[in-house]
Short mmCIF file of C-alpha atoms in Angstrom, two decimals:
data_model
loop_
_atom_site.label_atom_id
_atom_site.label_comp_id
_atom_site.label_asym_id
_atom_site.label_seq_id
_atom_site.Cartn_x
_atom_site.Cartn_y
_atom_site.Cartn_z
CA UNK A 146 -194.64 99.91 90.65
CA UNK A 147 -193.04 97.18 92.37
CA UNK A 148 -190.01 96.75 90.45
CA UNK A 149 -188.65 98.62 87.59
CA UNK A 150 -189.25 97.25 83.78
CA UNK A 151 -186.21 95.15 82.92
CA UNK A 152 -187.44 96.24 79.11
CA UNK A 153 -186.09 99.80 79.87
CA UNK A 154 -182.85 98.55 81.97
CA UNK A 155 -179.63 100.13 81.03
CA UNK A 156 -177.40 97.06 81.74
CA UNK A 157 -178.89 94.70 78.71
CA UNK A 158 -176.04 93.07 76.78
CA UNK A 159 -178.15 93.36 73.48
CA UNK A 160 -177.66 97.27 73.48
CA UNK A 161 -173.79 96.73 75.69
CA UNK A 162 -171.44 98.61 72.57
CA UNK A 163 -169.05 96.16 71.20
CA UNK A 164 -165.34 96.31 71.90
CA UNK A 165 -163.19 97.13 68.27
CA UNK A 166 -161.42 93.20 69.35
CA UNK A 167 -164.79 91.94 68.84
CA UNK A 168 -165.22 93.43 65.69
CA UNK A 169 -163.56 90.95 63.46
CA UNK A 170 -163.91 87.63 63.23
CA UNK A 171 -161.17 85.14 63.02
CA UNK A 172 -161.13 83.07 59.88
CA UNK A 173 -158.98 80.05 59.52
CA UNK A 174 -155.47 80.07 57.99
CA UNK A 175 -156.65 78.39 54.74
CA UNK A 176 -157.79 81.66 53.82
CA UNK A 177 -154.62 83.88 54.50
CA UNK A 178 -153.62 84.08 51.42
CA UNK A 179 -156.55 86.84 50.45
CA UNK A 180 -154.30 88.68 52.96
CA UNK A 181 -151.07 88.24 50.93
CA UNK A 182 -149.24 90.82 49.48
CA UNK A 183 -149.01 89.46 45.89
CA UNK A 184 -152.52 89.22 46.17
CA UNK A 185 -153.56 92.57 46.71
CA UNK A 186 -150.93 94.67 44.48
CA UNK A 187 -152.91 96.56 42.31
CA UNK A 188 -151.17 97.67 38.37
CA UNK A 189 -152.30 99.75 35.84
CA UNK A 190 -152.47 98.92 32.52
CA UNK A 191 -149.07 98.86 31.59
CA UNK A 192 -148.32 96.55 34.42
CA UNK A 193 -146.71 98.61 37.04
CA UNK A 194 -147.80 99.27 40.52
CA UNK A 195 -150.46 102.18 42.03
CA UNK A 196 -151.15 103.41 45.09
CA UNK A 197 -154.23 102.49 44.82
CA UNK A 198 -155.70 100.10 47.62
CA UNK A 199 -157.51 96.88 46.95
CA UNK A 200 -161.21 97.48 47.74
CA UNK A 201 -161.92 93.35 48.56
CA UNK A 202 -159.34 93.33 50.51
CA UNK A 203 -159.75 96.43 52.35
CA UNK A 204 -163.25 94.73 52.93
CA UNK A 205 -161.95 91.62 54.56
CA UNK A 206 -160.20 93.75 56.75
CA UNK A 207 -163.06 95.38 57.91
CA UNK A 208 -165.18 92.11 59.00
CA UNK A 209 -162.28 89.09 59.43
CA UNK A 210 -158.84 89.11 60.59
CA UNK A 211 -156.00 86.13 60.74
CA UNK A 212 -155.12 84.49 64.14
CA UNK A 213 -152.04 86.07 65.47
CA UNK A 214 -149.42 83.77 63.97
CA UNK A 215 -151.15 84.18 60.31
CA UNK A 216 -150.59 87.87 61.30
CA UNK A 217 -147.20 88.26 61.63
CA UNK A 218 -145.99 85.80 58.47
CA UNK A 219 -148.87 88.34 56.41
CA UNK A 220 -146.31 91.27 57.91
CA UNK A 221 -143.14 89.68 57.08
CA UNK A 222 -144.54 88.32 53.26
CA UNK A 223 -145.48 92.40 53.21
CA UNK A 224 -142.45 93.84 54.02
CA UNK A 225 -141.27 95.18 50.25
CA UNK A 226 -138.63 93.66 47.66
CA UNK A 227 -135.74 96.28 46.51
CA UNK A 228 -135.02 96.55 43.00
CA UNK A 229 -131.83 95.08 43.66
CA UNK A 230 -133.12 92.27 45.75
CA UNK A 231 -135.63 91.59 42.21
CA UNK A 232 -132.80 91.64 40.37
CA UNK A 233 -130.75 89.19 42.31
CA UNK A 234 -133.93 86.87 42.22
CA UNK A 235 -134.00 87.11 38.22
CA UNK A 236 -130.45 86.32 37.88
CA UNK A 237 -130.59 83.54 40.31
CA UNK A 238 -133.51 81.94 38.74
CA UNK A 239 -131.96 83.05 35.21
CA UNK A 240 -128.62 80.70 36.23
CA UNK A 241 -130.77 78.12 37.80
CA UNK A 242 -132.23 77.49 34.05
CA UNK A 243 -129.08 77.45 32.51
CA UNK A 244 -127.98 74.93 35.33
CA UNK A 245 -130.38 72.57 34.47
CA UNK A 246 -130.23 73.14 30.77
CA UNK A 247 -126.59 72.22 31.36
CA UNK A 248 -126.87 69.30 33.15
CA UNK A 249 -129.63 68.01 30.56
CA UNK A 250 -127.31 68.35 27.57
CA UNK A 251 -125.15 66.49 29.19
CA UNK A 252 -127.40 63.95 30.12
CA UNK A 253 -128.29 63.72 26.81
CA UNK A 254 -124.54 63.36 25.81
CA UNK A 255 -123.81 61.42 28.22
CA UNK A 256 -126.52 58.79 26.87
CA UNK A 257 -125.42 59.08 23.40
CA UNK A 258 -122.12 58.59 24.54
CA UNK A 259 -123.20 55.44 26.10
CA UNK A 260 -125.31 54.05 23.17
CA UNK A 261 -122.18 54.14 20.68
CA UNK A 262 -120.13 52.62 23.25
CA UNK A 263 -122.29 50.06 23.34
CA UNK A 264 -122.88 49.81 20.11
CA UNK A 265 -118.80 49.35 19.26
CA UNK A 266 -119.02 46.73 22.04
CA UNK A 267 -121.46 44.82 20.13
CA UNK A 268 -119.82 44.96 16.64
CA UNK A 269 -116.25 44.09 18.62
CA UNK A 270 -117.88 41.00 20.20
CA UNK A 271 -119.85 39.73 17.33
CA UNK A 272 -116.23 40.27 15.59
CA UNK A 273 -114.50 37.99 18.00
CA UNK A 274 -116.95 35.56 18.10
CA UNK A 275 -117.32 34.77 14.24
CA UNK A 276 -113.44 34.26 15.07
CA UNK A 277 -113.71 31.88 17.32
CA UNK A 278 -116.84 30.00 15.64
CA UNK A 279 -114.40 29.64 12.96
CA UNK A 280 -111.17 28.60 15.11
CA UNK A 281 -113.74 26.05 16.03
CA UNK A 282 -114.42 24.95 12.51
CA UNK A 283 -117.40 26.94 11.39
CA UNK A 284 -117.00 28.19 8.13
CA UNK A 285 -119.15 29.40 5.17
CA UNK A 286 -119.25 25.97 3.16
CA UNK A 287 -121.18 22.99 4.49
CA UNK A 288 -120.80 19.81 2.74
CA UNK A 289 -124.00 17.62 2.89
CA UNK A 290 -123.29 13.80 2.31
CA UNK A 291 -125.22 10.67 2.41
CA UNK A 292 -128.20 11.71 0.56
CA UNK A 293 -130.40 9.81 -2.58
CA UNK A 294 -128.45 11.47 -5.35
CA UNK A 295 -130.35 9.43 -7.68
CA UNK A 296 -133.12 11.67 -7.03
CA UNK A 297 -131.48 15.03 -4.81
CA UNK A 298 -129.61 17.76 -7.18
CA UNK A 299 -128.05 20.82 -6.31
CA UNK A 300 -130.97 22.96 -7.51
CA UNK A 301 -133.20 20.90 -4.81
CA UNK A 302 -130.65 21.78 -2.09
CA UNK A 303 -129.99 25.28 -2.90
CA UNK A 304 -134.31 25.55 -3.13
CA UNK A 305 -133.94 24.29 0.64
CA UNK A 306 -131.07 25.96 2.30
CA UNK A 307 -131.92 29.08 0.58
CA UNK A 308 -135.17 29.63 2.55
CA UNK A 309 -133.12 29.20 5.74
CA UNK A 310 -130.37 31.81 5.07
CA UNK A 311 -131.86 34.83 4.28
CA UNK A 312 -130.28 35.74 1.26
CA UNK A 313 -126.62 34.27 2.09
CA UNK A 314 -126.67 31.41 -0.11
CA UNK A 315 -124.01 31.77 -3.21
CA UNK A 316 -124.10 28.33 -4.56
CA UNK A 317 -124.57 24.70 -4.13
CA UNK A 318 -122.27 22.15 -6.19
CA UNK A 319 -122.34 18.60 -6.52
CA UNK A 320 -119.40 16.36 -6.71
CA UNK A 321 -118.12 12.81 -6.90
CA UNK A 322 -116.78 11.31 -3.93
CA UNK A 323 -113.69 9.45 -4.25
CA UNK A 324 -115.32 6.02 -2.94
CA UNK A 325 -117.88 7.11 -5.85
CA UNK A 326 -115.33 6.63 -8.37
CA UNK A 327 -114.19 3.81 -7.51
CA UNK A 328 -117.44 1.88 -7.41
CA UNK A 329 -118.89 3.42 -10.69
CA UNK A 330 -115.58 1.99 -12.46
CA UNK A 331 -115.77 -1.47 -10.60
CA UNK A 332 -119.50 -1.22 -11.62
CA UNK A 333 -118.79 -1.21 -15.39
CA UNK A 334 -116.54 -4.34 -15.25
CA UNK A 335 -118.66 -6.42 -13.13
CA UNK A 336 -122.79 -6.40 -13.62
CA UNK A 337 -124.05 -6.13 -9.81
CA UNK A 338 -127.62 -7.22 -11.50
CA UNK A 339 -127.00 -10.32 -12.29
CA UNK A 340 -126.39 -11.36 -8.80
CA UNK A 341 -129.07 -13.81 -7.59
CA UNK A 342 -129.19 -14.96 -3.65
CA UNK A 343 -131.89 -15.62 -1.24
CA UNK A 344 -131.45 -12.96 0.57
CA UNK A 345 -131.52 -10.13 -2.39
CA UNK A 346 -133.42 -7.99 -0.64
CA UNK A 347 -130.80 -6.96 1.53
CA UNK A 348 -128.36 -6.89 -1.07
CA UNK A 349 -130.36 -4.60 -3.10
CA UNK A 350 -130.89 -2.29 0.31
CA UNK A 351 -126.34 -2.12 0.81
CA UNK A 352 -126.11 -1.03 -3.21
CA UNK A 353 -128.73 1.65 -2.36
CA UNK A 354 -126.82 2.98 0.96
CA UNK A 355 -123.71 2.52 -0.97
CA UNK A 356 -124.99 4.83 -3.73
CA UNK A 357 -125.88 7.26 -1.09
CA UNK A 358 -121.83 7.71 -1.05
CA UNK A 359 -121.00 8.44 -4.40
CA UNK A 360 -121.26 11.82 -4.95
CA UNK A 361 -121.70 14.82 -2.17
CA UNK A 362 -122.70 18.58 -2.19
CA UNK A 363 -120.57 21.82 -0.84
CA UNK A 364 -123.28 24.84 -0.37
CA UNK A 365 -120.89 28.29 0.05
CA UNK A 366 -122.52 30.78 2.15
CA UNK A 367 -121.66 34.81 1.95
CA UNK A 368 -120.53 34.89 5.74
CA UNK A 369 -120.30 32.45 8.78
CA UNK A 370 -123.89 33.67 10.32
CA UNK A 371 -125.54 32.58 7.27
CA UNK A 372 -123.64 28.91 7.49
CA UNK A 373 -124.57 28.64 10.86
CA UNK A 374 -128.11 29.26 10.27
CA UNK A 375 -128.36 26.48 7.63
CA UNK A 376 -126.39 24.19 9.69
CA UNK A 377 -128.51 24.47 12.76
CA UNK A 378 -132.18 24.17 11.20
CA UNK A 379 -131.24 21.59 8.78
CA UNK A 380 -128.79 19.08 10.54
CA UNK A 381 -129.85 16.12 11.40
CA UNK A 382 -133.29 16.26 9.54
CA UNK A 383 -135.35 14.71 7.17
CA UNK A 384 -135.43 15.88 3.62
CA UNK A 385 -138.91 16.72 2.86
CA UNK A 386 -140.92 12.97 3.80
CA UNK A 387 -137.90 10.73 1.40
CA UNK A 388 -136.17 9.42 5.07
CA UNK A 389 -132.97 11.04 3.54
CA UNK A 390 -131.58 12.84 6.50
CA UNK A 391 -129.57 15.90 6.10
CA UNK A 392 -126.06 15.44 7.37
CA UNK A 393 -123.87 18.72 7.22
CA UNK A 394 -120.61 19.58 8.45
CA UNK A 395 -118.06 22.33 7.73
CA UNK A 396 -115.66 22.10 5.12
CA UNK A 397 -112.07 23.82 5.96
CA UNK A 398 -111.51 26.94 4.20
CA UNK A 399 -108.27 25.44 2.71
CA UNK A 400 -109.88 22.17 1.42
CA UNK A 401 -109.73 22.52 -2.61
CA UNK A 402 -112.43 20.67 -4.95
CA UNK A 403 -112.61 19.20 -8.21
CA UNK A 404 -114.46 20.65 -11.19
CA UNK A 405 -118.48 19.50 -10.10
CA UNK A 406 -120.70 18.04 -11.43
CA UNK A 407 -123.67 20.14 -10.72
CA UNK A 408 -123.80 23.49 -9.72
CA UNK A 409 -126.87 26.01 -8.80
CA UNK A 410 -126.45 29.47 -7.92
CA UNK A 411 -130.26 31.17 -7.88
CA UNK A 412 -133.46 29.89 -6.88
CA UNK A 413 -136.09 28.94 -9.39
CA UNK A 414 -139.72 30.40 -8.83
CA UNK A 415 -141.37 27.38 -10.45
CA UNK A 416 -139.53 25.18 -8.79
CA UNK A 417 -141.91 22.14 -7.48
CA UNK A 418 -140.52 19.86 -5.20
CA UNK A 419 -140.04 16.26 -5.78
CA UNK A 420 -142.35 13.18 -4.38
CA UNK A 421 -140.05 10.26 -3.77
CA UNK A 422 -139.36 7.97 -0.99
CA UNK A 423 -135.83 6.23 -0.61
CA UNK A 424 -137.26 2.76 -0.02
CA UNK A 425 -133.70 1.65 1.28
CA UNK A 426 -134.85 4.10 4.04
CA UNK A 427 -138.12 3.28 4.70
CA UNK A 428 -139.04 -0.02 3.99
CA UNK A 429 -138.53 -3.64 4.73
CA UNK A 430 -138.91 -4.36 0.85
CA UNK A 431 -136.34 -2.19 -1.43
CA UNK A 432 -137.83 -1.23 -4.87
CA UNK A 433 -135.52 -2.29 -7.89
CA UNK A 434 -135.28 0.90 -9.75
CA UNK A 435 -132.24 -0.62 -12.68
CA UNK A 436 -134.71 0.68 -15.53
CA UNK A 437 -136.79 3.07 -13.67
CA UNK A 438 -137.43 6.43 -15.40
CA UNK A 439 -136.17 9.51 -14.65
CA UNK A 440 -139.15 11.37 -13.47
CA UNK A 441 -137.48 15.23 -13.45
CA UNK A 442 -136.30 14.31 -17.43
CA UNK A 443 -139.66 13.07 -18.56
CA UNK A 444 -141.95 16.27 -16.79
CA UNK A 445 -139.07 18.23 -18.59
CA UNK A 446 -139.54 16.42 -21.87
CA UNK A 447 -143.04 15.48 -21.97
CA UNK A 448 -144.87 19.06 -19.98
CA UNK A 449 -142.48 21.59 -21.76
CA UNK A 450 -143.68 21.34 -25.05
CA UNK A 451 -143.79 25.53 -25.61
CA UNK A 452 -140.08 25.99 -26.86
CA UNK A 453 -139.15 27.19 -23.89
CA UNK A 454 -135.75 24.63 -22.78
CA UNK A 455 -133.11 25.98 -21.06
CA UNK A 456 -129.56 25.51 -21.96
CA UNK A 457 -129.40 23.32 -18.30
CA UNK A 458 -132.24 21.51 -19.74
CA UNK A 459 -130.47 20.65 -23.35
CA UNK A 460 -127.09 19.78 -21.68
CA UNK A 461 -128.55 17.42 -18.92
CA UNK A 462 -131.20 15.42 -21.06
CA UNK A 463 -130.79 15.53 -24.73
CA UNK A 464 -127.34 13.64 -25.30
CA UNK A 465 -124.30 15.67 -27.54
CA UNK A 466 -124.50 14.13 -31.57
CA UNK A 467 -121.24 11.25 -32.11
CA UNK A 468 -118.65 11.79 -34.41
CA UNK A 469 -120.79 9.53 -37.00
CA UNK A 470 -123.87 11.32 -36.37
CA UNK A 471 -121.84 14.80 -37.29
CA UNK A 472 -120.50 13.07 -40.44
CA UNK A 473 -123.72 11.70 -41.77
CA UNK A 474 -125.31 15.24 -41.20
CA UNK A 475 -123.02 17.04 -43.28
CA UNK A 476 -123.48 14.57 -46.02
CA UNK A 477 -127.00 15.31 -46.25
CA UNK A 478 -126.50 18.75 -46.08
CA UNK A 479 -124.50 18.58 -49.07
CA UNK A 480 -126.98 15.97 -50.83
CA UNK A 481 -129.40 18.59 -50.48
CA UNK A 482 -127.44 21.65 -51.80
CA UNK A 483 -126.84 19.26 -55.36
CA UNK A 484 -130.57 19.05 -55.47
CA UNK A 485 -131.05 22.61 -55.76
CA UNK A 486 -129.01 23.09 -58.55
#
């Protein structure tokens, strides 16, 4: 034979035997923890720790091993705990929960602590500026002037303001105005219809704004906030479509009245508001109204025909009997008692 048979050689690496380094192979770190401690302990039933070895990871062992640095922090995560060294770990995670419990309570306290704070701040400041809203005149009464009393009563003002304040409406009251006085007695010596002029028109529109002065309303509120409200939605604007404009302003809590005229003090539910239009207002042409009916006294008089008047009703449209009328009633009671005997 020329050559010996490689197939028989002694030297082929396929049959060389393989070094124990060789063995293993190196995994990456992600798996190390398979080769942790905590991993591996192995309890009985009860929980406590045997002798007994972990056959997986005795396995791994076998066929894999860490790269040298995994090795040595798997050593040093090996290396056992004391009992002591357990206990001090309990207690210091036992007083790291009561450390943060601690500080959370008073976080919490702290918070609530803050809240009432505020809270005192607010009342205090809403305090001190109702008293200086009122050192600057706002009060709880707001007088309302310059209106068509011919056709505006306190029940239609208290109906309107009392949507506005949200319960803190007492009462509205009506009263003559001193100019109002004056004109209603220089009105009963001297007959302003009579007067005749080419330009009557206009003197009919001055009697009508003049009228607009005669009387005037006070609405009392429960509080300053509630005035305020009222005063700021309904100054300055128009009474339903009349061209009456709402003119408010705040009465003094010293200023003393005079027994009114009209007074209101609760809202009616079938309240329906009036149609009118102040033609002094509106128009070039003023309507003369001299003998013009009443139309809240006639719907009152004519539509309520179920027995159902009020005693506002009876005292504002169905005039008080005369002295005569008392006398002459009495006599006929008596005329009738003879009869019956």
């Amino acid at each position: 034979m020329g050559g010996e048979d490689k197939r028989f050689g002694t030297d082929d690496p396929r049959f060389a035997v393989q070094r124990k380094q060789d063995k293993k192979k190196v995994i990456d770190s992600r798996f190390a923890e398979l080769f942790q401690e905590e991993a591996d302990e192995c309890v009985d039933k009860y929980g406590r720790k045997t002798e007994k070895k972990n056959r997986v990871r005795e396995q791994l062992e076998r066929f894999y091993e860490l790269p040298e640095e995994e090795k040595t922090q798997k050593k040093e995560k090996r290396k056992p705990r004391g009992r002591s060294e357990a206990r001090r770990e309990t207690e210091r995670e036992a007083e790291e929960e009561a450390r943060r419990e601690a500080e959370r309570e008073a976080r919490i306290e702290a918070e609530r602590e803050a809240e009432e704070e505020a809270r005192r701040e607010a009342e205090e400041e809403a305090r001190r500026e109702e008293e200086r809203e009122t050192k600057r005149g706002e009060t709880k009464r707001l007088a309302v002037t310059d209106l068509d009393w011919d056709r505006i009563a306190a029940r239609d003002l208290f109906q309107l303001f009392g949507s506005f304040s949200e319960g803190g409406l007492r009462t509205v009251k009506v009263f003559y105005s001193e100019y109002g006085k004056e004109m209603m007695k220089k009105e009963v010596v001297e007959d302003s219809t009579t007067e005749t002029n080419e330009d009557m028109n206009e003197t009919m529109r001055e009697y009508k704004l003049g009228r607009m002065r005669y009387k005037y309303a006070v609405a009392e509120c429960d509080s300053v906030d509630a005035a305020r409200k009222i005063f700021s939605v309904c100054d300055e604007t128009e009474y339903e479509a009349t061209g009456n404009m709402l003119r408010l302003q705040y009465v003094p809590s010293g200023v003393v009245f005079e027994a009114p005229i009209q007074v209101c003090d609760s809202a009616d539910t079938e309240y329906v508001p009036k149609s009118f239009v102040t033609t002094a207002l509106h128009s070039t042409t003023v309507k003369e109204d001299w003998d013009s009916e009443d139309e809240e006294r006639r719907t009152v008089l004519q539509g309520r025909f179920d027995g159902e008047f009020s005693d506002e009703d009876v005292e504002r449209y169905i005039a008080p009997l005369t002295e005569s009328e008392d006398e002459a009633e009495e006599m006929t009671k008596k005329y009738l008692v003879l009869l019956q005997e």
